[in-house]
Amino acid sequence: NLAILINSAFRTFQRQADLFNDGPHLAARPGFSNHQHGQAFDLNTGDNALDGGDPLYEWLKRNAPKHGFIRTVSGEPWHWEYLPSEAAQMASGQFKLPPTIT
């Protein structure tokens, strides 16, 4: 059995500001995070998720889009967003948005 746990979900502006200011800017700038309107979820994927060694992440890759969730931030296997319209348009086996070029 796998347990999907939410490590972080909705964040106030102040909480987002605190996270942004606390560390090596792994959090988006306040006002620019999908956590602030309850669309983004940080889940309990393991440190070895991108190496194929985390059963939860492997399950999410196969199944999360069927439930409307996709990965949207490159390099953050824990960050999933509820985007049912985008998830419904993904090809079989696809589970994340391509990186955006800015």
PDB file of N, CA and C in Angstrom:
ATOM      1  N   ASN A   1       0.823  -1.195   0.000  1.00  0.00           N
ATOM      2  CA  ASN A   1       0.000   0.000   0.000  1.00  0.00           C
ATOM      3  C   ASN A   1       0.858   1.246   0.000  1.00  0.00           C
ATOM      4  N   LEU A   2       0.406   2.234  -0.742  1.00  0.00           N
ATOM      5  CA  LEU A   2       1.091   3.524  -0.790  1.00  0.00           C
ATOM      6  C   LEU A   2       0.251   4.568  -0.080  1.00  0.00           C
ATOM      7  N   ALA A   3       0.903   5.418   0.667  1.00  0.00           N
ATOM      8  CA  ALA A   3       0.211   6.519   1.343  1.00  0.00           C
ATOM      9  C   ALA A   3       0.610   7.821   0.666  1.00  0.00           C
ATOM     10  N   ILE A   4      -0.371   8.513   0.104  1.00  0.00           N
ATOM     11  CA  ILE A   4      -0.115   9.820  -0.490  1.00  0.00           C
ATOM     12  C   ILE A   4      -0.422  10.862   0.577  1.00  0.00           C
ATOM     13  N   LEU A   5       0.599  11.592   0.961  1.00  0.00           N
ATOM     14  CA  LEU A   5       0.451  12.624   1.984  1.00  0.00           C
ATOM     15  C   LEU A   5       0.754  13.990   1.381  1.00  0.00           C
ATOM     16  N   ILE A   6       0.064  14.994   1.857  1.00  0.00           N
ATOM     17  CA  ILE A   6       0.297  16.362   1.410  1.00  0.00           C
ATOM     18  C   ILE A   6       1.237  17.036   2.399  1.00  0.00           C
ATOM     19  N   ASN A   7       2.411  17.420   1.922  1.00  0.00           N
ATOM     20  CA  ASN A   7       3.366  18.142   2.766  1.00  0.00           C
ATOM     21  C   ASN A   7       3.077  19.634   2.792  1.00  0.00           C
ATOM     22  N   SER A   8       2.506  20.151   1.716  1.00  0.00           N
ATOM     23  CA  SER A   8       2.176  21.567   1.642  1.00  0.00           C
ATOM     24  C   SER A   8       1.099  21.744   0.586  1.00  0.00           C
ATOM     25  N   ALA A   9       0.126  22.601   0.864  1.00  0.00           N
ATOM     26  CA  ALA A   9      -0.936  22.870  -0.107  1.00  0.00           C
ATOM     27  C   ALA A   9      -1.183  24.377  -0.130  1.00  0.00           C
ATOM     28  N   PHE A  10      -2.357  24.819   0.307  1.00  0.00           N
ATOM     29  CA  PHE A  10      -2.656  26.245   0.298  1.00  0.00           C
ATOM     30  C   PHE A  10      -1.670  27.007   1.180  1.00  0.00           C
ATOM     31  N   ARG A  11      -1.204  28.127   0.661  1.00  0.00           N
ATOM     32  CA  ARG A  11      -0.315  29.006   1.426  1.00  0.00           C
ATOM     33  C   ARG A  11      -0.835  30.438   1.357  1.00  0.00           C
ATOM     34  N   THR A  12      -0.793  31.103   2.473  1.00  0.00           N
ATOM     35  CA  THR A  12      -1.115  32.524   2.482  1.00  0.00           C
ATOM     36  C   THR A  12       0.028  33.296   1.819  1.00  0.00           C
ATOM     37  N   PHE A  13      -0.223  34.550   1.508  1.00  0.00           N
ATOM     38  CA  PHE A  13       0.825  35.398   0.948  1.00  0.00           C
ATOM     39  C   PHE A  13       2.017  35.447   1.891  1.00  0.00           C
ATOM     40  N   GLN A  14       1.746  35.606   3.200  1.00  0.00           N
ATOM     41  CA  GLN A  14       2.834  35.697   4.182  1.00  0.00           C
ATOM     42  C   GLN A  14       3.641  34.407   4.247  1.00  0.00           C
ATOM     43  N   ARG A  15       2.965  33.255   4.235  1.00  0.00           N
ATOM     44  CA  ARG A  15       3.682  31.967   4.283  1.00  0.00           C
ATOM     45  C   ARG A  15       4.546  31.794   3.043  1.00  0.00           C
ATOM     46  N   GLN A  16       4.017  32.185   1.882  1.00  0.00           N
ATOM     47  CA  GLN A  16       4.800  32.099   0.654  1.00  0.00           C
ATOM     48  C   GLN A  16       6.007  33.024   0.728  1.00  0.00           C
ATOM     49  N   ALA A  17       5.824  34.213   1.282  1.00  0.00           N
ATOM     50  CA  ALA A  17       6.936  35.155   1.443  1.00  0.00           C
ATOM     51  C   ALA A  17       7.997  34.582   2.373  1.00  0.00           C
ATOM     52  N   ASP A  18       7.558  33.960   3.460  1.00  0.00           N
ATOM     53  CA  ASP A  18       8.507  33.357   4.401  1.00  0.00           C
ATOM     54  C   ASP A  18       9.328  32.263   3.716  1.00  0.00           C
ATOM     55  N   LEU A  19       8.663  31.395   2.963  1.00  0.00           N
ATOM     56  CA  LEU A  19       9.378  30.320   2.257  1.00  0.00           C
ATOM     57  C   LEU A  19      10.331  30.883   1.210  1.00  0.00           C
ATOM     58  N   PHE A  20       9.893  31.894   0.506  1.00  0.00           N
ATOM     59  CA  PHE A  20      10.727  32.512  -0.521  1.00  0.00           C
ATOM     60  C   PHE A  20      11.980  33.136   0.089  1.00  0.00           C
ATOM     61  N   ASN A  21      11.820  33.759   1.250  1.00  0.00           N
ATOM     62  CA  ASN A  21      12.933  34.460   1.896  1.00  0.00           C
ATOM     63  C   ASN A  21      13.827  33.544   2.721  1.00  0.00           C
ATOM     64  N   ASP A  22      13.353  32.328   3.036  1.00  0.00           N
ATOM     65  CA  ASP A  22      14.086  31.427   3.919  1.00  0.00           C
ATOM     66  C   ASP A  22      15.269  30.719   3.298  1.00  0.00           C
ATOM     67  N   GLY A  23      15.195  30.411   2.037  1.00  0.00           N
ATOM     68  CA  GLY A  23      16.226  29.505   1.561  1.00  0.00           C
ATOM     69  C   GLY A  23      16.699  29.818   0.181  1.00  0.00           C
ATOM     70  N   PRO A  24      17.226  28.820  -0.438  1.00  0.00           N
ATOM     71  CA  PRO A  24      17.794  29.022  -1.775  1.00  0.00           C
ATOM     72  C   PRO A  24      16.689  29.168  -2.828  1.00  0.00           C
ATOM     73  N   HIS A  25      15.677  29.932  -2.493  1.00  0.00           N
ATOM     74  CA  HIS A  25      14.567  30.284  -3.381  1.00  0.00           C
ATOM     75  C   HIS A  25      13.965  29.093  -4.113  1.00  0.00           C
ATOM     76  N   LEU A  26      13.681  28.055  -3.354  1.00  0.00           N
ATOM     77  CA  LEU A  26      12.966  26.927  -3.927  1.00  0.00           C
ATOM     78  C   LEU A  26      11.478  27.208  -4.030  1.00  0.00           C
ATOM     79  N   ALA A  27      11.026  28.248  -3.359  1.00  0.00           N
ATOM     80  CA  ALA A  27       9.618  28.642  -3.436  1.00  0.00           C
ATOM     81  C   ALA A  27       9.491  29.828  -4.383  1.00  0.00           C
ATOM     82  N   ALA A  28       8.370  29.876  -5.074  1.00  0.00           N
ATOM     83  CA  ALA A  28       8.109  30.990  -5.987  1.00  0.00           C
ATOM     84  C   ALA A  28       7.941  32.292  -5.205  1.00  0.00           C
ATOM     85  N   ARG A  29       8.147  33.366  -5.900  1.00  0.00           N
ATOM     86  CA  ARG A  29       7.953  34.686  -5.318  1.00  0.00           C
ATOM     87  C   ARG A  29       6.493  34.839  -4.899  1.00  0.00           C
ATOM     88  N   PRO A  30       6.229  35.462  -3.772  1.00  0.00           N
ATOM     89  CA  PRO A  30       4.852  35.662  -3.337  1.00  0.00           C
ATOM     90  C   PRO A  30       4.030  36.359  -4.432  1.00  0.00           C
ATOM     91  N   GLY A  31       2.832  35.846  -4.622  1.00  0.00           N
ATOM     92  CA  GLY A  31       1.972  36.365  -5.679  1.00  0.00           C
ATOM     93  C   GLY A  31       2.097  35.607  -6.984  1.00  0.00           C
ATOM     94  N   PHE A  32       3.089  34.703  -7.075  1.00  0.00           N
ATOM     95  CA  PHE A  32       3.331  33.945  -8.301  1.00  0.00           C
ATOM     96  C   PHE A  32       3.306  32.436  -8.067  1.00  0.00           C
ATOM     97  N   SER A  33       2.715  31.995  -6.968  1.00  0.00           N
ATOM     98  CA  SER A  33       2.670  30.581  -6.642  1.00  0.00           C
ATOM     99  C   SER A  33       1.247  30.050  -6.749  1.00  0.00           C
ATOM    100  N   ASN A  34       1.100  28.897  -7.386  1.00  0.00           N
ATOM    101  CA  ASN A  34      -0.213  28.257  -7.461  1.00  0.00           C
ATOM    102  C   ASN A  34      -0.622  27.656  -6.122  1.00  0.00           C
ATOM    103  N   HIS A  35       0.285  27.635  -5.162  1.00  0.00           N
ATOM    104  CA  HIS A  35      -0.089  27.238  -3.802  1.00  0.00           C
ATOM    105  C   HIS A  35      -1.017  28.281  -3.182  1.00  0.00           C
ATOM    106  N   GLN A  36      -0.896  29.519  -3.614  1.00  0.00           N
ATOM    107  CA  GLN A  36      -1.653  30.599  -2.991  1.00  0.00           C
ATOM    108  C   GLN A  36      -3.134  30.594  -3.339  1.00  0.00           C
ATOM    109  N   HIS A  37      -3.519  29.834  -4.352  1.00  0.00           N
ATOM    110  CA  HIS A  37      -4.958  29.694  -4.609  1.00  0.00           C
ATOM    111  C   HIS A  37      -5.399  28.234  -4.593  1.00  0.00           C
ATOM    112  N   GLY A  38      -4.615  27.390  -3.907  1.00  0.00           N
ATOM    113  CA  GLY A  38      -5.032  26.025  -3.623  1.00  0.00           C
ATOM    114  C   GLY A  38      -4.968  25.058  -4.787  1.00  0.00           C
ATOM    115  N   GLN A  39      -4.227  25.387  -5.832  1.00  0.00           N
ATOM    116  CA  GLN A  39      -4.134  24.522  -7.005  1.00  0.00           C
ATOM    117  C   GLN A  39      -2.933  23.583  -6.923  1.00  0.00           C
ATOM    118  N   ALA A  40      -1.901  23.952  -6.170  1.00  0.00           N
ATOM    119  CA  ALA A  40      -0.665  23.177  -6.113  1.00  0.00           C
ATOM    120  C   ALA A  40      -0.551  22.422  -4.797  1.00  0.00           C
ATOM    121  N   PHE A  41       0.052  21.241  -4.908  1.00  0.00           N
ATOM    122  CA  PHE A  41       0.234  20.365  -3.753  1.00  0.00           C
ATOM    123  C   PHE A  41       1.649  19.805  -3.782  1.00  0.00           C
ATOM    124  N   ASP A  42       2.347  19.866  -2.658  1.00  0.00           N
ATOM    125  CA  ASP A  42       3.640  19.203  -2.525  1.00  0.00           C
ATOM    126  C   ASP A  42       3.384  17.895  -1.797  1.00  0.00           C
ATOM    127  N   LEU A  43       3.688  16.795  -2.473  1.00  0.00           N
ATOM    128  CA  LEU A  43       3.397  15.466  -1.944  1.00  0.00           C
ATOM    129  C   LEU A  43       4.652  14.818  -1.374  1.00  0.00           C
ATOM    130  N   ASN A  44       4.471  13.681  -0.749  1.00  0.00           N
ATOM    131  CA  ASN A  44       5.542  13.001  -0.024  1.00  0.00           C
ATOM    132  C   ASN A  44       6.360  12.060  -0.899  1.00  0.00           C
ATOM    133  N   THR A  45       6.767  12.539  -2.072  1.00  0.00           N
ATOM    134  CA  THR A  45       7.661  11.718  -2.888  1.00  0.00           C
ATOM    135  C   THR A  45       9.041  11.692  -2.234  1.00  0.00           C
ATOM    136  N   GLY A  46       9.787  10.637  -2.489  1.00  0.00           N
ATOM    137  CA  GLY A  46      11.089  10.475  -1.860  1.00  0.00           C
ATOM    138  C   GLY A  46      12.201  11.203  -2.580  1.00  0.00           C
ATOM    139  N   ASP A  47      13.354  11.256  -1.938  1.00  0.00           N
ATOM    140  CA  ASP A  47      14.519  11.919  -2.512  1.00  0.00           C
ATOM    141  C   ASP A  47      15.002  11.237  -3.788  1.00  0.00           C
ATOM    142  N   ASN A  48      14.683   9.951  -3.938  1.00  0.00           N
ATOM    143  CA  ASN A  48      15.137   9.194  -5.099  1.00  0.00           C
ATOM    144  C   ASN A  48      14.064   9.120  -6.186  1.00  0.00           C
ATOM    145  N   ALA A  49      13.095  10.028  -6.158  1.00  0.00           N
ATOM    146  CA  ALA A  49      11.966   9.978  -7.088  1.00  0.00           C
ATOM    147  C   ALA A  49      12.416  10.046  -8.548  1.00  0.00           C
ATOM    148  N   LEU A  50      13.328  10.929  -8.868  1.00  0.00           N
ATOM    149  CA  LEU A  50      13.738  11.089 -10.261  1.00  0.00           C
ATOM    150  C   LEU A  50      14.632   9.960 -10.741  1.00  0.00           C
ATOM    151  N   ASP A  51      15.129   9.133  -9.835  1.00  0.00           N
ATOM    152  CA  ASP A  51      15.968   7.989 -10.198  1.00  0.00           C
ATOM    153  C   ASP A  51      15.150   6.725 -10.462  1.00  0.00           C
ATOM    154  N   GLY A  52      13.830   6.809 -10.295  1.00  0.00           N
ATOM    155  CA  GLY A  52      12.984   5.640 -10.502  1.00  0.00           C
ATOM    156  C   GLY A  52      12.873   4.749  -9.291  1.00  0.00           C
ATOM    157  N   GLY A  53      13.399   5.195  -8.140  1.00  0.00           N
ATOM    158  CA  GLY A  53      13.417   4.353  -6.957  1.00  0.00           C
ATOM    159  C   GLY A  53      12.320   4.635  -5.946  1.00  0.00           C
ATOM    160  N   ASP A  54      11.369   5.489  -6.293  1.00  0.00           N
ATOM    161  CA  ASP A  54      10.306   5.820  -5.350  1.00  0.00           C
ATOM    162  C   ASP A  54       8.979   5.271  -5.862  1.00  0.00           C
ATOM    163  N   PRO A  55       8.436   4.241  -5.204  1.00  0.00           N
ATOM    164  CA  PRO A  55       7.185   3.638  -5.676  1.00  0.00           C
ATOM    165  C   PRO A  55       6.023   4.621  -5.745  1.00  0.00           C
ATOM    166  N   LEU A  56       5.948   5.575  -4.826  1.00  0.00           N
ATOM    167  CA  LEU A  56       4.859   6.547  -4.855  1.00  0.00           C
ATOM    168  C   LEU A  56       4.957   7.418  -6.105  1.00  0.00           C
ATOM    169  N   TYR A  57       6.139   7.910  -6.402  1.00  0.00           N
ATOM    170  CA  TYR A  57       6.307   8.760  -7.584  1.00  0.00           C
ATOM    171  C   TYR A  57       5.984   7.975  -8.855  1.00  0.00           C
ATOM    172  N   GLU A  58       6.417   6.738  -8.912  1.00  0.00           N
ATOM    173  CA  GLU A  58       6.121   5.907 -10.088  1.00  0.00           C
ATOM    174  C   GLU A  58       4.612   5.715 -10.234  1.00  0.00           C
ATOM    175  N   TRP A  59       3.894   5.540  -9.111  1.00  0.00           N
ATOM    176  CA  TRP A  59       2.447   5.409  -9.155  1.00  0.00           C
ATOM    177  C   TRP A  59       1.815   6.722  -9.633  1.00  0.00           C
ATOM    178  N   LEU A  60       2.304   7.851  -9.110  1.00  0.00           N
ATOM    179  CA  LEU A  60       1.775   9.149  -9.521  1.00  0.00           C
ATOM    180  C   LEU A  60       1.966   9.375 -11.021  1.00  0.00           C
ATOM    181  N   LYS A  61       3.118   9.027 -11.547  1.00  0.00           N
ATOM    182  CA  LYS A  61       3.369   9.195 -12.973  1.00  0.00           C
ATOM    183  C   LYS A  61       2.336   8.430 -13.806  1.00  0.00           C
ATOM    184  N   ARG A  62       1.995   7.242 -13.381  1.00  0.00           N
ATOM    185  CA  ARG A  62       1.046   6.404 -14.119  1.00  0.00           C
ATOM    186  C   ARG A  62      -0.408   6.810 -13.904  1.00  0.00           C
ATOM    187  N   ASN A  63      -0.735   7.314 -12.720  1.00  0.00           N
ATOM    188  CA  ASN A  63      -2.145   7.461 -12.358  1.00  0.00           C
ATOM    189  C   ASN A  63      -2.641   8.872 -12.076  1.00  0.00           C
ATOM    190  N   ALA A  64      -1.792   9.776 -11.653  1.00  0.00           N
ATOM    191  CA  ALA A  64      -2.255  11.105 -11.262  1.00  0.00           C
ATOM    192  C   ALA A  64      -3.017  11.827 -12.378  1.00  0.00           C
ATOM    193  N   PRO A  65      -2.545  11.783 -13.641  1.00  0.00           N
ATOM    194  CA  PRO A  65      -3.304  12.480 -14.684  1.00  0.00           C
ATOM    195  C   PRO A  65      -4.739  11.965 -14.853  1.00  0.00           C
ATOM    196  N   LYS A  66      -4.962  10.700 -14.569  1.00  0.00           N
ATOM    197  CA  LYS A  66      -6.324  10.149 -14.655  1.00  0.00           C
ATOM    198  C   LYS A  66      -7.255  10.822 -13.649  1.00  0.00           C
ATOM    199  N   HIS A  67      -6.677  11.401 -12.613  1.00  0.00           N
ATOM    200  CA  HIS A  67      -7.448  12.064 -11.561  1.00  0.00           C
ATOM    201  C   HIS A  67      -7.324  13.587 -11.620  1.00  0.00           C
ATOM    202  N   GLY A  68      -6.721  14.105 -12.710  1.00  0.00           N
ATOM    203  CA  GLY A  68      -6.641  15.545 -12.920  1.00  0.00           C
ATOM    204  C   GLY A  68      -5.382  16.222 -12.423  1.00  0.00           C
ATOM    205  N   PHE A  69      -4.403  15.449 -11.939  1.00  0.00           N
ATOM    206  CA  PHE A  69      -3.173  16.021 -11.390  1.00  0.00           C
ATOM    207  C   PHE A  69      -2.005  15.804 -12.344  1.00  0.00           C
ATOM    208  N   ILE A  70      -1.186  16.843 -12.508  1.00  0.00           N
ATOM    209  CA  ILE A  70       0.014  16.747 -13.330  1.00  0.00           C
ATOM    210  C   ILE A  70       1.155  17.493 -12.649  1.00  0.00           C
ATOM    211  N   ARG A  71       2.368  17.143 -13.055  1.00  0.00           N
ATOM    212  CA  ARG A  71       3.553  17.872 -12.577  1.00  0.00           C
ATOM    213  C   ARG A  71       3.743  19.097 -13.437  1.00  0.00           C
ATOM    214  N   THR A  72       4.097  20.198 -12.805  1.00  0.00           N
ATOM    215  CA  THR A  72       4.237  21.449 -13.553  1.00  0.00           C
ATOM    216  C   THR A  72       5.571  22.150 -13.344  1.00  0.00           C
ATOM    217  N   VAL A  73       6.367  21.703 -12.393  1.00  0.00           N
ATOM    218  CA  VAL A  73       7.632  22.372 -12.100  1.00  0.00           C
ATOM    219  C   VAL A  73       8.774  21.373 -12.299  1.00  0.00           C
ATOM    220  N   SER A  74       9.635  21.657 -13.266  1.00  0.00           N
ATOM    221  CA  SER A  74      10.770  20.767 -13.526  1.00  0.00           C
ATOM    222  C   SER A  74      11.668  20.678 -12.309  1.00  0.00           C
ATOM    223  N   GLY A  75      12.168  19.490 -12.046  1.00  0.00           N
ATOM    224  CA  GLY A  75      13.092  19.286 -10.935  1.00  0.00           C
ATOM    225  C   GLY A  75      12.427  19.191  -9.578  1.00  0.00           C
ATOM    226  N   GLU A  76      11.097  19.252  -9.523  1.00  0.00           N
ATOM    227  CA  GLU A  76      10.372  19.135  -8.254  1.00  0.00           C
ATOM    228  C   GLU A  76       9.357  17.993  -8.351  1.00  0.00           C
ATOM    229  N   PRO A  77       9.801  16.761  -8.153  1.00  0.00           N
ATOM    230  CA  PRO A  77       8.886  15.622  -8.294  1.00  0.00           C
ATOM    231  C   PRO A  77       7.783  15.603  -7.247  1.00  0.00           C
ATOM    232  N   TRP A  78       7.897  16.406  -6.230  1.00  0.00           N
ATOM    233  CA  TRP A  78       6.879  16.482  -5.182  1.00  0.00           C
ATOM    234  C   TRP A  78       5.752  17.445  -5.544  1.00  0.00           C
ATOM    235  N   HIS A  79       5.964  18.327  -6.518  1.00  0.00           N
ATOM    236  CA  HIS A  79       5.015  19.404  -6.838  1.00  0.00           C
ATOM    237  C   HIS A  79       4.039  18.946  -7.924  1.00  0.00           C
ATOM    238  N   TRP A  80       2.776  18.811  -7.544  1.00  0.00           N
ATOM    239  CA  TRP A  80       1.709  18.411  -8.462  1.00  0.00           C
ATOM    240  C   TRP A  80       0.605  19.451  -8.388  1.00  0.00           C
ATOM    241  N   GLU A  81      -0.072  19.658  -9.509  1.00  0.00           N
ATOM    242  CA  GLU A  81      -1.164  20.628  -9.543  1.00  0.00           C
ATOM    243  C   GLU A  81      -2.417  19.976 -10.099  1.00  0.00           C
ATOM    244  N   TYR A  82      -3.537  20.453  -9.587  1.00  0.00           N
ATOM    245  CA  TYR A  82      -4.824  19.967 -10.059  1.00  0.00           C
ATOM    246  C   TYR A  82      -5.231  20.785 -11.271  1.00  0.00           C
ATOM    247  N   LEU A  83      -5.028  20.206 -12.448  1.00  0.00           N
ATOM    248  CA  LEU A  83      -5.341  20.849 -13.723  1.00  0.00           C
ATOM    249  C   LEU A  83      -6.075  19.822 -14.590  1.00  0.00           C
ATOM    250  N   PRO A  84      -7.339  19.558 -14.279  1.00  0.00           N
ATOM    251  CA  PRO A  84      -8.047  18.478 -14.971  1.00  0.00           C
ATOM    252  C   PRO A  84      -8.158  18.667 -16.481  1.00  0.00           C
ATOM    253  N   SER A  85      -8.303  19.885 -16.962  1.00  0.00           N
ATOM    254  CA  SER A  85      -8.405  20.100 -18.414  1.00  0.00           C
ATOM    255  C   SER A  85      -7.108  19.726 -19.111  1.00  0.00           C
ATOM    256  N   GLU A  86      -5.981  20.172 -18.554  1.00  0.00           N
ATOM    257  CA  GLU A  86      -4.681  19.849 -19.140  1.00  0.00           C
ATOM    258  C   GLU A  86      -4.385  18.358 -19.017  1.00  0.00           C
ATOM    259  N   ALA A  87      -4.714  17.769 -17.880  1.00  0.00           N
ATOM    260  CA  ALA A  87      -4.472  16.335 -17.670  1.00  0.00           C
ATOM    261  C   ALA A  87      -5.257  15.498 -18.670  1.00  0.00           C
ATOM    262  N   ALA A  88      -6.483  15.894 -18.971  1.00  0.00           N
ATOM    263  CA  ALA A  88      -7.326  15.151 -19.905  1.00  0.00           C
ATOM    264  C   ALA A  88      -6.765  15.159 -21.319  1.00  0.00           C
ATOM    265  N   GLN A  89      -5.956  16.156 -21.659  1.00  0.00           N
ATOM    266  CA  GLN A  89      -5.398  16.272 -23.004  1.00  0.00           C
ATOM    267  C   GLN A  89      -4.046  15.585 -23.153  1.00  0.00           C
ATOM    268  N   MET A  90      -3.499  15.057 -22.054  1.00  0.00           N
ATOM    269  CA  MET A  90      -2.178  14.446 -22.119  1.00  0.00           C
ATOM    270  C   MET A  90      -2.246  13.068 -22.772  1.00  0.00           C
ATOM    271  N   ALA A  91      -1.213  12.766 -23.516  1.00  0.00           N
ATOM    272  CA  ALA A  91      -1.108  11.450 -24.143  1.00  0.00           C
ATOM    273  C   ALA A  91      -0.833  10.403 -23.076  1.00  0.00           C
ATOM    274  N   SER A  92      -1.116   9.174 -23.387  1.00  0.00           N
ATOM    275  CA  SER A  92      -0.850   8.074 -22.469  1.00  0.00           C
ATOM    276  C   SER A  92       0.630   8.075 -22.079  1.00  0.00           C
ATOM    277  N   GLY A  93       0.890   7.967 -20.804  1.00  0.00           N
ATOM    278  CA  GLY A  93       2.259   7.960 -20.304  1.00  0.00           C
ATOM    279  C   GLY A  93       2.813   9.337 -19.994  1.00  0.00           C
ATOM    280  N   GLN A  94       2.118  10.381 -20.412  1.00  0.00           N
ATOM    281  CA  GLN A  94       2.576  11.739 -20.125  1.00  0.00           C
ATOM    282  C   GLN A  94       2.015  12.169 -18.779  1.00  0.00           C
ATOM    283  N   PHE A  95       2.817  12.869 -17.978  1.00  0.00           N
ATOM    284  CA  PHE A  95       2.388  13.252 -16.639  1.00  0.00           C
ATOM    285  C   PHE A  95       2.839  14.634 -16.207  1.00  0.00           C
ATOM    286  N   LYS A  96       3.590  15.331 -17.052  1.00  0.00           N
ATOM    287  CA  LYS A  96       4.052  16.666 -16.674  1.00  0.00           C
ATOM    288  C   LYS A  96       4.058  17.601 -17.866  1.00  0.00           C
ATOM    289  N   LEU A  97       3.921  18.878 -17.541  1.00  0.00           N
ATOM    290  CA  LEU A  97       3.994  19.896 -18.585  1.00  0.00           C
ATOM    291  C   LEU A  97       5.448  20.057 -19.017  1.00  0.00           C
ATOM    292  N   PRO A  98       5.670  20.356 -20.282  1.00  0.00           N
ATOM    293  CA  PRO A  98       7.043  20.615 -20.705  1.00  0.00           C
ATOM    294  C   PRO A  98       7.550  21.897 -20.070  1.00  0.00           C
ATOM    295  N   PRO A  99       8.858  22.005 -19.840  1.00  0.00           N
ATOM    296  CA  PRO A  99       9.399  23.232 -19.241  1.00  0.00           C
ATOM    297  C   PRO A  99       9.126  24.419 -20.150  1.00  0.00           C
ATOM    298  N   THR A 100       8.881  25.566 -19.531  1.00  0.00           N
ATOM    299  CA  THR A 100       8.674  26.781 -20.321  1.00  0.00           C
ATOM    300  C   THR A 100      10.000  27.499 -20.482  1.00  0.00           C
ATOM    301  N   ILE A 101      10.160  28.098 -21.616  1.00  0.00           N
ATOM    302  CA  ILE A 101      11.381  28.865 -21.896  1.00  0.00           C
ATOM    303  C   ILE A 101      11.047  30.337 -21.710  1.00  0.00           C
ATOM    304  N   THR A 102      11.812  30.981 -20.847  1.00  0.00           N
ATOM    305  CA  THR A 102      11.567  32.400 -20.598  1.00  0.00           C
ATOM    306  C   THR A 102      12.730  33.235 -21.044  1.00  0.00           C
TER     307      THR A 102
END
